[in-house]
PDB file of C-alpha atoms in Angstrom:
ATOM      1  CA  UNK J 398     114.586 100.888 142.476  1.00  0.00           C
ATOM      2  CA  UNK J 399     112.924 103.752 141.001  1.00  0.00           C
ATOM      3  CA  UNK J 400     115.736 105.894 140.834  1.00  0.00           C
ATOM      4  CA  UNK J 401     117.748 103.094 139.101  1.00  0.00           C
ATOM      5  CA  UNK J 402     114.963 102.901 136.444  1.00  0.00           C
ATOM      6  CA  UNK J 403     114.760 106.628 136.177  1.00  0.00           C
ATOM      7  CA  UNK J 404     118.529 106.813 135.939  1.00  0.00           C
ATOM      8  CA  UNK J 405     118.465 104.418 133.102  1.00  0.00           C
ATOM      9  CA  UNK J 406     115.662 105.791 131.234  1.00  0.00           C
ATOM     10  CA  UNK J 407     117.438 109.274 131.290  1.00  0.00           C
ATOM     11  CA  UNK J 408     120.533 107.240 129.745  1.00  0.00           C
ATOM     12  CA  UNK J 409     118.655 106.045 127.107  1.00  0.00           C
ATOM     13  CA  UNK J 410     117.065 109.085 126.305  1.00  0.00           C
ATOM     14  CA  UNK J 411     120.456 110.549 126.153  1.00  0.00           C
ATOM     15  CA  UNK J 412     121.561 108.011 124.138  1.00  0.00           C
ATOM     16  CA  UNK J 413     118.842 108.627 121.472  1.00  0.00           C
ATOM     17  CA  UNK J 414     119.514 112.623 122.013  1.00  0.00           C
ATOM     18  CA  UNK J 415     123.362 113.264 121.437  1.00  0.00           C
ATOM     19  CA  UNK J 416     123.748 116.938 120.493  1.00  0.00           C
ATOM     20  CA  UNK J 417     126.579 117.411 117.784  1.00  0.00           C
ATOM     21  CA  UNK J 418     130.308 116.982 117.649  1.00  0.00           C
ATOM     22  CA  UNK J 419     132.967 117.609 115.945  1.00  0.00           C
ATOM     23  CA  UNK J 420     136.820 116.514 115.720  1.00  0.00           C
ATOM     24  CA  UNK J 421     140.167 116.755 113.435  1.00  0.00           C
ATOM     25  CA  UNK J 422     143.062 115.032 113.386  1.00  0.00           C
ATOM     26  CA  UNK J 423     144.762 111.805 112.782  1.00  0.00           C
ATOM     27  CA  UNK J 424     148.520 110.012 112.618  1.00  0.00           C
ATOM     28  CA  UNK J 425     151.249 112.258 110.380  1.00  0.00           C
ATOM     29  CA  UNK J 426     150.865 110.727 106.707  1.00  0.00           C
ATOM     30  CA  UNK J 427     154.358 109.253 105.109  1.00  0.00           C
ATOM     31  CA  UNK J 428     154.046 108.711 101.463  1.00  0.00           C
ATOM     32  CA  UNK J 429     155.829 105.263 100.091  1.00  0.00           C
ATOM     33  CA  UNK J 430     158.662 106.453  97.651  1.00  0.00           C
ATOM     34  CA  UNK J 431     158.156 105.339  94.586  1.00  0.00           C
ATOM     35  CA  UNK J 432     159.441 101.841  93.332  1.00  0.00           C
ATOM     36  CA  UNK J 433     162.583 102.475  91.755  1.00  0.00           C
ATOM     37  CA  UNK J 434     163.177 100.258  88.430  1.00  0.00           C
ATOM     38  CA  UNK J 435     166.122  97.976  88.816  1.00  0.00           C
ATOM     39  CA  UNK J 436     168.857  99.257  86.089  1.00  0.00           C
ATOM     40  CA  UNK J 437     170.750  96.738  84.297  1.00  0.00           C
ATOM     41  CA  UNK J 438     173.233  94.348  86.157  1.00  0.00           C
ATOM     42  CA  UNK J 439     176.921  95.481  85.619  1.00  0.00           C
ATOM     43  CA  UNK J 440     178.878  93.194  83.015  1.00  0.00           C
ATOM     44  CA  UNK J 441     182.518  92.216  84.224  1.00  0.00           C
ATOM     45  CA  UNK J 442     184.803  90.523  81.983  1.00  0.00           C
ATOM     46  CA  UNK J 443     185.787  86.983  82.566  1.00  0.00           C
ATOM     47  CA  UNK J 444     189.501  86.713  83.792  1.00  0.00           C
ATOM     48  CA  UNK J 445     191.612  84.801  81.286  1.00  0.00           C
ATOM     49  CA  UNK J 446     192.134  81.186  82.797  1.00  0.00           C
ATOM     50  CA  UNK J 447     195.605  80.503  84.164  1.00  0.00           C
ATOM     51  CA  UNK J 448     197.807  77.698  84.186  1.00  0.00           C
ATOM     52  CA  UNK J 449     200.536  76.503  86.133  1.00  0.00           C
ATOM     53  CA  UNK J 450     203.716  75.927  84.436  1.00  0.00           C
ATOM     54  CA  UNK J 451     204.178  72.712  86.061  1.00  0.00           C
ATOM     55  CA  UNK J 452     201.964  70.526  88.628  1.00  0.00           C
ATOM     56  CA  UNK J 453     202.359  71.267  92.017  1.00  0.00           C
ATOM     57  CA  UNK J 454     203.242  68.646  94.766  1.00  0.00           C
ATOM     58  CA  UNK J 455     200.177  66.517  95.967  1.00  0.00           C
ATOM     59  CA  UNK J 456     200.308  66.612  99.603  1.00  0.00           C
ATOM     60  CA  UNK J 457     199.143  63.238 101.446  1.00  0.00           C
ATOM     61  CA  UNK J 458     198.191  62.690 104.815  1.00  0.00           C
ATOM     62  CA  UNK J 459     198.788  59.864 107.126  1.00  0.00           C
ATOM     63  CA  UNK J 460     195.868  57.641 107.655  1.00  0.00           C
ATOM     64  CA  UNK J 461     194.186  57.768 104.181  1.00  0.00           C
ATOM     65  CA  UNK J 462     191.014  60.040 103.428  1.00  0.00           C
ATOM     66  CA  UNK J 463     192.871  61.570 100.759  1.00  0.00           C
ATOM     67  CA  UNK J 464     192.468  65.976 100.730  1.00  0.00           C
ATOM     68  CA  UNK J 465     189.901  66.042 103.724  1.00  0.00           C
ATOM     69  CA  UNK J 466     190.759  67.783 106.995  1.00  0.00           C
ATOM     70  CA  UNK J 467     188.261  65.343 109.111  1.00  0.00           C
ATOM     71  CA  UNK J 468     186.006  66.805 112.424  1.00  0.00           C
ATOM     72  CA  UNK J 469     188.041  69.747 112.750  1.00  0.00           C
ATOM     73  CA  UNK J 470     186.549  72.215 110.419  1.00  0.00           C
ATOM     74  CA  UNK J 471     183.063  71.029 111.749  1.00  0.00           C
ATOM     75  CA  UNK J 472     184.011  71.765 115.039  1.00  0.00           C
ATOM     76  CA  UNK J 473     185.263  75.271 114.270  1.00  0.00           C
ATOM     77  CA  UNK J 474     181.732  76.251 112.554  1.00  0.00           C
ATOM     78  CA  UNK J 475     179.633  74.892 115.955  1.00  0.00           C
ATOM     79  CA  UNK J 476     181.849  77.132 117.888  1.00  0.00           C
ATOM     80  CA  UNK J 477     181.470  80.211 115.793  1.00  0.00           C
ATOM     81  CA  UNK J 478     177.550  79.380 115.593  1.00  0.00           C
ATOM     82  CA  UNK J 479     177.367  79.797 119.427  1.00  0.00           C
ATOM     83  CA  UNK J 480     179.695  82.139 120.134  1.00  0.00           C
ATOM     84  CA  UNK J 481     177.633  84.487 117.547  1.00  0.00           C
ATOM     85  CA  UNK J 482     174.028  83.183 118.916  1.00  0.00           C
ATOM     86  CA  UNK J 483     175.517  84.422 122.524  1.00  0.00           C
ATOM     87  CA  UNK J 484     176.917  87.574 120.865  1.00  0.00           C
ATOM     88  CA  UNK J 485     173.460  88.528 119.806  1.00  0.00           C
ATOM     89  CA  UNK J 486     171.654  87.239 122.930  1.00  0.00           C
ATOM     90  CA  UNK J 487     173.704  89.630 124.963  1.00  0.00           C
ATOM     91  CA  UNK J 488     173.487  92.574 122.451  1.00  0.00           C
ATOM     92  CA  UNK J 489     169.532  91.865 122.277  1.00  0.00           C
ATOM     93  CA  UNK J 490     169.497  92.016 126.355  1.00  0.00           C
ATOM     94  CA  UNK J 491     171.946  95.197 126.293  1.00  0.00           C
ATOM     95  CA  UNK J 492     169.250  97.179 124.118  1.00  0.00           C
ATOM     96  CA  UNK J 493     166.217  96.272 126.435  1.00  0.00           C
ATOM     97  CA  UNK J 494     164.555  94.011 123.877  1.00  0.00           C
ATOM     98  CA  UNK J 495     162.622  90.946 125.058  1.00  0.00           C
ATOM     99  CA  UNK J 496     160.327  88.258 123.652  1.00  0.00           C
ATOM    100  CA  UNK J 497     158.567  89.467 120.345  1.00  0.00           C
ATOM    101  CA  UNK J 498     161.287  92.623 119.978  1.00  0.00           C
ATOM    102  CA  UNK J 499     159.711  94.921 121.684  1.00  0.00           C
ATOM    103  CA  UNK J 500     161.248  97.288 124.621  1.00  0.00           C
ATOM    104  CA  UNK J 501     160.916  95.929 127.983  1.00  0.00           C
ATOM    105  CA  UNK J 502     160.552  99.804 129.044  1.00  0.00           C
ATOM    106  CA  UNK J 503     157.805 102.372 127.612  1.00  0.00           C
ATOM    107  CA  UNK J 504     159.252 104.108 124.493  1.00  0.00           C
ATOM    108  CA  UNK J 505     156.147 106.331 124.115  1.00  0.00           C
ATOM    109  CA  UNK J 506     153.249 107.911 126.230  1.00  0.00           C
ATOM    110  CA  UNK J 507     149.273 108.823 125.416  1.00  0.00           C
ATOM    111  CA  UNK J 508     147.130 111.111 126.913  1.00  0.00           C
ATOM    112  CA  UNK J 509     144.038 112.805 127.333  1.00  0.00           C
ATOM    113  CA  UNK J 510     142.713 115.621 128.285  1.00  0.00           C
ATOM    114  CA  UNK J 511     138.724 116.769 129.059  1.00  0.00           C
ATOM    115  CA  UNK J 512     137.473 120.183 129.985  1.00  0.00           C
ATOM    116  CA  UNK J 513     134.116 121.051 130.093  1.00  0.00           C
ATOM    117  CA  UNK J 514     133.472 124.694 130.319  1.00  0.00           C
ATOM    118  CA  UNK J 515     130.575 126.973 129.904  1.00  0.00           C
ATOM    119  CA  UNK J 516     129.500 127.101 126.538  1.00  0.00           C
ATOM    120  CA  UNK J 517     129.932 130.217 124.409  1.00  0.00           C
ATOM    121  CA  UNK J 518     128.901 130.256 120.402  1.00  0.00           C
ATOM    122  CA  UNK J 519     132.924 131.751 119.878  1.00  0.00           C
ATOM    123  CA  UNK J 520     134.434 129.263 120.712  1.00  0.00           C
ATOM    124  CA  UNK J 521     132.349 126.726 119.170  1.00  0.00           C
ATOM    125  CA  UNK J 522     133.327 129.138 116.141  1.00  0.00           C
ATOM    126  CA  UNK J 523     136.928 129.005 116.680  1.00  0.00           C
ATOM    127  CA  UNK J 524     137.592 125.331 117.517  1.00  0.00           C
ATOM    128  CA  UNK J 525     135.129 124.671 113.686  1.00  0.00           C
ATOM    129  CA  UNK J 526     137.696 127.537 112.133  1.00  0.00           C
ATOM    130  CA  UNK J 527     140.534 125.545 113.906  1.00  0.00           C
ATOM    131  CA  UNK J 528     139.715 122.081 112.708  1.00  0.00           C
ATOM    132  CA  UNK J 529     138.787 123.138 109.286  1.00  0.00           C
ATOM    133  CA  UNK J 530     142.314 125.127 108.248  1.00  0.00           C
ATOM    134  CA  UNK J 531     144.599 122.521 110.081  1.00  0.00           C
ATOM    135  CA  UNK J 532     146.809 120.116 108.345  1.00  0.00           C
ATOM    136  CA  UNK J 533     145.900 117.347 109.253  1.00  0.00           C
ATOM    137  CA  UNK J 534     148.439 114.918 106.866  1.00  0.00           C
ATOM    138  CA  UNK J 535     151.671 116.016 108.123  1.00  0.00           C
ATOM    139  CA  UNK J 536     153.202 116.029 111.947  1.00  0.00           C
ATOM    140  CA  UNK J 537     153.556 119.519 111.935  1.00  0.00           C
ATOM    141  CA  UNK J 538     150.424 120.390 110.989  1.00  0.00           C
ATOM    142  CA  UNK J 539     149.110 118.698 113.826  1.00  0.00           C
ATOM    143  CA  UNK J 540     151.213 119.712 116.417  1.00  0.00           C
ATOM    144  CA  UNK J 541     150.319 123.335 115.222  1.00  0.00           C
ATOM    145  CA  UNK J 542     146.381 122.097 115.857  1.00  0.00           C
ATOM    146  CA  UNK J 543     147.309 120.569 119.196  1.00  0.00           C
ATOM    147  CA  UNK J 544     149.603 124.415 119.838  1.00  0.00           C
ATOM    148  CA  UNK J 545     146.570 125.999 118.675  1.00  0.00           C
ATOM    149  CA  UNK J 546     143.761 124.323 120.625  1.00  0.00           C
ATOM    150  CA  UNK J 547     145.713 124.336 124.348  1.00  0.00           C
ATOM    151  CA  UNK J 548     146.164 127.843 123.063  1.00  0.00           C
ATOM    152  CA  UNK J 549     142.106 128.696 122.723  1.00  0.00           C
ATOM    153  CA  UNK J 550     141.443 126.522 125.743  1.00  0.00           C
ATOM    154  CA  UNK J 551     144.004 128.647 128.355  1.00  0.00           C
ATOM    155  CA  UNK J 552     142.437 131.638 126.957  1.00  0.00           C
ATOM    156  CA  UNK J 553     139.164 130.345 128.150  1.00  0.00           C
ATOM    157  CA  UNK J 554     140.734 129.226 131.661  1.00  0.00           C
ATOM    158  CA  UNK J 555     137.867 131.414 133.643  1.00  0.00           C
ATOM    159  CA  UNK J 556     135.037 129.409 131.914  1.00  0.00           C
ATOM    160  CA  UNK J 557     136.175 125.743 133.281  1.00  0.00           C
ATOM    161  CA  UNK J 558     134.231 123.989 135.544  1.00  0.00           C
ATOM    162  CA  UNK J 559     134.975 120.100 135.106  1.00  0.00           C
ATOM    163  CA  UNK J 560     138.009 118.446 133.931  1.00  0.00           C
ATOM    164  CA  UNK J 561     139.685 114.696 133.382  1.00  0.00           C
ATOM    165  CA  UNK J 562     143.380 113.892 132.308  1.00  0.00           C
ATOM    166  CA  UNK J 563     144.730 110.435 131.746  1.00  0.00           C
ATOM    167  CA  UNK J 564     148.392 109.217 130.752  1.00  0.00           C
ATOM    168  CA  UNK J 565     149.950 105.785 129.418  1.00  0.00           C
ATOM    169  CA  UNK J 566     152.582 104.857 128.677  1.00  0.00           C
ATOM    170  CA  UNK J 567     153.875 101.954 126.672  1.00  0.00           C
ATOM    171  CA  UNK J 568     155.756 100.877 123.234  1.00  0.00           C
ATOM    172  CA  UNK J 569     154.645 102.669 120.165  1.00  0.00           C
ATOM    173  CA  UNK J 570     152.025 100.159 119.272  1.00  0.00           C
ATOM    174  CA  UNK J 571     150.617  99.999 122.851  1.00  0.00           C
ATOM    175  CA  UNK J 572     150.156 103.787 122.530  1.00  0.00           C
ATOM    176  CA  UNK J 573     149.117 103.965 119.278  1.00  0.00           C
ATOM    177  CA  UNK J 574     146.297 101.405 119.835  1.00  0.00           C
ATOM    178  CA  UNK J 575     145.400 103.293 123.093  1.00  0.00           C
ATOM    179  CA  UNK J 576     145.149 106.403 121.114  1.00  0.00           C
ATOM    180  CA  UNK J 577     142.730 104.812 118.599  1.00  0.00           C
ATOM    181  CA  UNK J 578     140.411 103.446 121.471  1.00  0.00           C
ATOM    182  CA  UNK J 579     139.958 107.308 123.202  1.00  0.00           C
ATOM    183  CA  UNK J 580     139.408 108.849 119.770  1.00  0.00           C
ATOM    184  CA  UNK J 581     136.365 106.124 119.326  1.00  0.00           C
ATOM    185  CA  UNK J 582     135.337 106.529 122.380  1.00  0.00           C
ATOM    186  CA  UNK J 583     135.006 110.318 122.210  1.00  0.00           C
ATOM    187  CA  UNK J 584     133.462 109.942 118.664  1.00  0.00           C
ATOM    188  CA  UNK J 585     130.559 107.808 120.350  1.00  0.00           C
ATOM    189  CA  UNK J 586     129.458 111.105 122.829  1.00  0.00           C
ATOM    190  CA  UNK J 587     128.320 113.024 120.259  1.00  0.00           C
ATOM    191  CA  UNK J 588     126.292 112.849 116.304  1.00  0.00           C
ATOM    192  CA  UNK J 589     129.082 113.656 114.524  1.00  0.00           C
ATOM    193  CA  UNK J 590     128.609 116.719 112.393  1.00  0.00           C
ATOM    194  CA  UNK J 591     131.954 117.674 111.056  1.00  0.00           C
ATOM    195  CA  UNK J 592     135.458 115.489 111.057  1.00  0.00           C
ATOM    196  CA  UNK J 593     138.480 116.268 109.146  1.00  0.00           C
ATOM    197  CA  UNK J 594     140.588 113.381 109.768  1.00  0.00           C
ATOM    198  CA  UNK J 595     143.964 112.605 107.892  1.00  0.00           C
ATOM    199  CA  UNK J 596     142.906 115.397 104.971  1.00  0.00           C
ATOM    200  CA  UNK J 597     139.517 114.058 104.439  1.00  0.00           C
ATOM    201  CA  UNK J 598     136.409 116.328 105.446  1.00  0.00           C
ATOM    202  CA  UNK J 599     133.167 115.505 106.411  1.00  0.00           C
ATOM    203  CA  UNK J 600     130.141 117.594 107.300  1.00  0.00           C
ATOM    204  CA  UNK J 601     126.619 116.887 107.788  1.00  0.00           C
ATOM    205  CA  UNK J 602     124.385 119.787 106.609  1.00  0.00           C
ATOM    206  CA  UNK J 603     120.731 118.383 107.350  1.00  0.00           C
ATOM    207  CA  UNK J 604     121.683 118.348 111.681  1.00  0.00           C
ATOM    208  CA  UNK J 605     119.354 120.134 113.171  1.00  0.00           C
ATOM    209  CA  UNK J 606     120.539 121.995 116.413  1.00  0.00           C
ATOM    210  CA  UNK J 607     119.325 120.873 119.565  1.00  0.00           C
ATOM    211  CA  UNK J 608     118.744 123.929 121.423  1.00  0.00           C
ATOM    212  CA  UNK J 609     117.196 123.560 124.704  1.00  0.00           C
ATOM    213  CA  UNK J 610     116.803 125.224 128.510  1.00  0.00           C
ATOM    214  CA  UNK J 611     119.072 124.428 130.678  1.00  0.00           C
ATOM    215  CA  UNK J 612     122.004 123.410 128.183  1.00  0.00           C
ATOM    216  CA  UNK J 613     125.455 125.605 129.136  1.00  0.00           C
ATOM    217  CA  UNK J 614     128.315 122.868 129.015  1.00  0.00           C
ATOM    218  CA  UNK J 615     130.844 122.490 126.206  1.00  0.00           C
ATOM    219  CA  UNK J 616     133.372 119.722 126.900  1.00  0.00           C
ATOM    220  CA  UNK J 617     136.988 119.770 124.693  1.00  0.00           C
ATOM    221  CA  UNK J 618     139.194 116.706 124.486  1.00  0.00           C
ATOM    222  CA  UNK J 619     142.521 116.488 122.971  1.00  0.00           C
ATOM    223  CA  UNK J 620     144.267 113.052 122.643  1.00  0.00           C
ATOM    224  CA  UNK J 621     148.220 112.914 121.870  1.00  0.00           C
ATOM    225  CA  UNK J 622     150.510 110.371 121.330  1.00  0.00           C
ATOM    226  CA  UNK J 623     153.741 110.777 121.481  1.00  0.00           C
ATOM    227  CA  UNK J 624     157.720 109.439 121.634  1.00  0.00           C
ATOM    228  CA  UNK J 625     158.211 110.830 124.992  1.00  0.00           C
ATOM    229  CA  UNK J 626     157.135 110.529 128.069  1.00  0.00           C
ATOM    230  CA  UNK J 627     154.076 112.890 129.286  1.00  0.00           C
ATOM    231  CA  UNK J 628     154.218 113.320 133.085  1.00  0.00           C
ATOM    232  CA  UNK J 629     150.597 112.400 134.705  1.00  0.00           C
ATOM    233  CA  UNK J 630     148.771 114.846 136.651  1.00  0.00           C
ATOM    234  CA  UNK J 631     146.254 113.070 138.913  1.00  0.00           C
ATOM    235  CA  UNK J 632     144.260 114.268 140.505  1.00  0.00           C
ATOM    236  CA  UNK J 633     143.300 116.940 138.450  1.00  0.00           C
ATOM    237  CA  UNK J 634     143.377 120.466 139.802  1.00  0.00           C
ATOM    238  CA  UNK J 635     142.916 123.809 137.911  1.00  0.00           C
ATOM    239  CA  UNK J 636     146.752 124.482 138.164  1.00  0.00           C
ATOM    240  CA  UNK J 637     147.296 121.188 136.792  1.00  0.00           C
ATOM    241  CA  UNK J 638     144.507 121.308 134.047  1.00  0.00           C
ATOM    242  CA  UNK J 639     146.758 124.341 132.929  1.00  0.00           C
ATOM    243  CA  UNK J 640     150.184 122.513 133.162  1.00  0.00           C
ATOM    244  CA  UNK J 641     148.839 119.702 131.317  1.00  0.00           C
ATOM    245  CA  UNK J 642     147.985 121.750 128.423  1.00  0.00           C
ATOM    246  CA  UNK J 643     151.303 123.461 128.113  1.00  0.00           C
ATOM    247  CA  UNK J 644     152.932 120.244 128.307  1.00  0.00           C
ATOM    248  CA  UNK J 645     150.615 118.795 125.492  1.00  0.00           C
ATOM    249  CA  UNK J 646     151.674 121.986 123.406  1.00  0.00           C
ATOM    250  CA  UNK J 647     155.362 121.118 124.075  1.00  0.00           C
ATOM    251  CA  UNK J 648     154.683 118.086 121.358  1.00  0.00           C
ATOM    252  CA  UNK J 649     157.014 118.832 118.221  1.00  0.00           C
ATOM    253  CA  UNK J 650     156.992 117.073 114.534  1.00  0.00           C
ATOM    254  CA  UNK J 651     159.658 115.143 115.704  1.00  0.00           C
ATOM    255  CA  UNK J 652     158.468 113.484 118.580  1.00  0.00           C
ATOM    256  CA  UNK J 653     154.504 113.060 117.779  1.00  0.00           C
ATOM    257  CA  UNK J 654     152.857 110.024 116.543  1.00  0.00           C
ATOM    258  CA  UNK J 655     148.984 111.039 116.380  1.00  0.00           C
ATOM    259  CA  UNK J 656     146.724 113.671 117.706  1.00  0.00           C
ATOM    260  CA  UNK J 657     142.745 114.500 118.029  1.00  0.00           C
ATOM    261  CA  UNK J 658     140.497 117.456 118.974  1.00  0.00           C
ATOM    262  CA  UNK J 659     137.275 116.444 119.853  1.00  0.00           C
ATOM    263  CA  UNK J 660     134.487 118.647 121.293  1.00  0.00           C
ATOM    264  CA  UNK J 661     130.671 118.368 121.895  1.00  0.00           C
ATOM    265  CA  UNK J 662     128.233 120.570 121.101  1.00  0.00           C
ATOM    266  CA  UNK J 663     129.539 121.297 117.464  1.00  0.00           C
ATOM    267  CA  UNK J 664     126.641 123.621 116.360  1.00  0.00           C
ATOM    268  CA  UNK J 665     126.350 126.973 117.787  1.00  0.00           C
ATOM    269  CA  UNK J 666     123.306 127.101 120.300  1.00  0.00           C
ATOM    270  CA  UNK J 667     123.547 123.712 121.453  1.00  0.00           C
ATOM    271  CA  UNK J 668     124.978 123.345 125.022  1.00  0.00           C
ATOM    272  CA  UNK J 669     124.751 120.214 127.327  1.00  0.00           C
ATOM    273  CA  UNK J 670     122.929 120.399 130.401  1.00  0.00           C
ATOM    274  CA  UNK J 671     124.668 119.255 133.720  1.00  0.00           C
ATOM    275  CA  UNK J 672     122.787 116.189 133.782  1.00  0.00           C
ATOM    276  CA  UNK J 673     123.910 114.884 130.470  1.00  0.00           C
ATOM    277  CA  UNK J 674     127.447 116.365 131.537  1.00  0.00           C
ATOM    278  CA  UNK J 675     127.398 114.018 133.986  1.00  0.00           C
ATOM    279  CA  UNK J 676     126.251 111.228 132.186  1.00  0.00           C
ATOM    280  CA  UNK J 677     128.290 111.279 129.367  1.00  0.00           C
ATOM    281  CA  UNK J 678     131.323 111.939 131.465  1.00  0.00           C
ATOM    282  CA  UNK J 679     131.166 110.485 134.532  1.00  0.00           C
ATOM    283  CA  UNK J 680     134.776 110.319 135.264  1.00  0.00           C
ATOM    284  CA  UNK J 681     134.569 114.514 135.311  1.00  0.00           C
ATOM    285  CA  UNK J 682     136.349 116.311 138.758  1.00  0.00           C
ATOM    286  CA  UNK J 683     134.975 119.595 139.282  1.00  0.00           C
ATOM    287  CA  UNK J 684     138.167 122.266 138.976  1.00  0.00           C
TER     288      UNK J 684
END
C-alpha cells in the first residue's frame, strides 16, 4: 500500500514537473486551385424547321390505344435497371469495396518509433536546427525531416538504451486518425517549448530549464503515415531499432500522408532521470 501511494505521488509530481519538448511536422499541405469563372455559354444557331412535302402514313395498331407500344418498353427499362445495379454490385465487390466505400483490405500503415538514449546537449542542438529549417507544408519536405532525423538517430546508435516501435495498418482515414492520436499523445509528455507544425512556429522563451542530478535520458519519437505497408518489428531489438529506421527513411513524397518528430528534453541541460523514463514510457524495452 505504501508503495502504491508513493508510486502515485511520484506520478503526480511528474505530472506537475514535465521538462521541455519539442516537435515538427504535420500532413503535406495541397492548396485549393482557384475557382475558375464560368465563361459564357456557347450560342448555336437554331436549325431552320423542316417540313414534309406530304403527310406520312399513320400507322394503327390492332386493339386500339392509338401510338402507344403498351408494357413492353416498361419491361425493357426494369431489366436494364438490374442488369446495371448487378453490373456495379459486382464491379464494387471486384475492387474490394464494402459497406460505406471503404477497402475491405489496409490501403495504408502508421507507425512509431521511441528511442531513448543518453542525453547529449548536440543533439538536442541538432534535432532544434532540424525542426526549425524543415518544410514542413509540402510531402517532400517532410520526408527530408523524417530522412534527416533516422539519419541523426543511427549516428547516435551507441547512445541507445530503451526503445518502442508500433505499426497499424488500416484505410487512409484509420491511419490518419491513428497518426493524430500518437502525435497528442507524445505532445502530452513534455511542456512544449518549440513546435513547427504545418509552417507555423511556436516557441516559448520564458521556460526555464529544469536541470537536475540524476537526469541523462533523451527519448526521440517519429510518427509516419504512409500509403504502404510498414513491416512491424516486435519485439524490439537493437538490430531491429536500426531496420526500423531505415525503413521509415524509405518514405517518399509520393507515398507519405503525415509525419512528426517529437523529442523530450527540448532545452539543453535538461535530461530525464530513469525514474521519470520509466514513468512516462512505460511501454520502453531495454535494447
Amino acid at each position: 500500500m505504501r508503495r502504491l501511494v508513493w508510486l502515485l505521488l511520484l506520478a503526480l509530481s511528474l505530472a506537475l514537473a514535465q521538462k521541455s519538448g519539442g516537435g515538427a511536422g504535420g500532413r503535406p499541405y495541397a492548396p485549393t486551385p482557384p475557382p475558375m469563372s464560368p465563361g459564357p455559354a456557347p450560342v448555336f444557331p437554331s436549325p431552320a424547321p423542316s417540313y414534309p412535302p406530304y403527310p406520312g402514313p399513320v400507322v394503327v395498331y390492332p386493339g386500339g390505344g392509338g401510338g402507344s407500344l403498351g408494357i413492353v418498353p416498361v419491361l425493357v427499362f426494369l431489366g436494364l435497371a438490374v442488369l446495371t445495379a448487378y453490373l456495379v454490385r459486382g464491379l464494387r465487390q471486384a475492387g474490394g469495396y464494402g459497406p460505406g466505400q471503404y477497402p475491405l483490405e489496409p490501403t495504408a500503415s502508421v507507425a512509431r518509433l521511441r528511442l531513448a538514449l543518453l542525453a547529449r546537449p548536440q543533439v538536442q542542438r541538432a534535432l532544434r536546427l532540424l525542426a526549425e529549417g524543415a518544410d514542413t507544408t509540402s510531402a517532400k519536405g517532410l520526408a527530408d525531416l523524417v530522412d534527416e532525423a533516422a539519419l541523426l538517430l543511427l549516428k547516435e546508435e551507441p547512445a541507445w538504451r530503451f526503445g518502442d516501435y508500433r505499426v497499424v495498418a488500416g484505410s487512409e482515414e484509420e491511419v490518419l486518425g491513428r497518426f493524430d492520436a500518437w502525435m497528442l499523445e507524445e505532445r502530452s509528455k513534455y511542456q512544449e517549448t518549440f513546435r513547427h507544425f504545418e509552417g507555423k512556429k511556436q516557441v516559448w522563451e520564458e521556460y526555464q530549464a529544469q536541470v537536475e542530478p540524476g537526469g541523462r535520458y533523451l527519448v526521440v519519437s517519429l510518427i509516419l503515415a504512409e500509403r504502404r505497408f510498414l513491416p512491424p518489428q516486435s519485439p524490439l531489438t537493437r538490430s531491429r531499432a536500426r531496420q526500423a529506421l531505415m525503413d521509415l527513411a524509405g518514405s517518399s513524397p509520393f507515398t507519405l500522408l503525415a509525419a512528426y518528430l517529437s523529442w523530450t528534453p527540448e532545452r539543453e541541460g535538461e535530461a530525464l532521470t530513469e525514474e521519470e523514463l520509466l514513468l512516462l514510457y512505460p511501454e520502453l524495452a531495454k535494447l
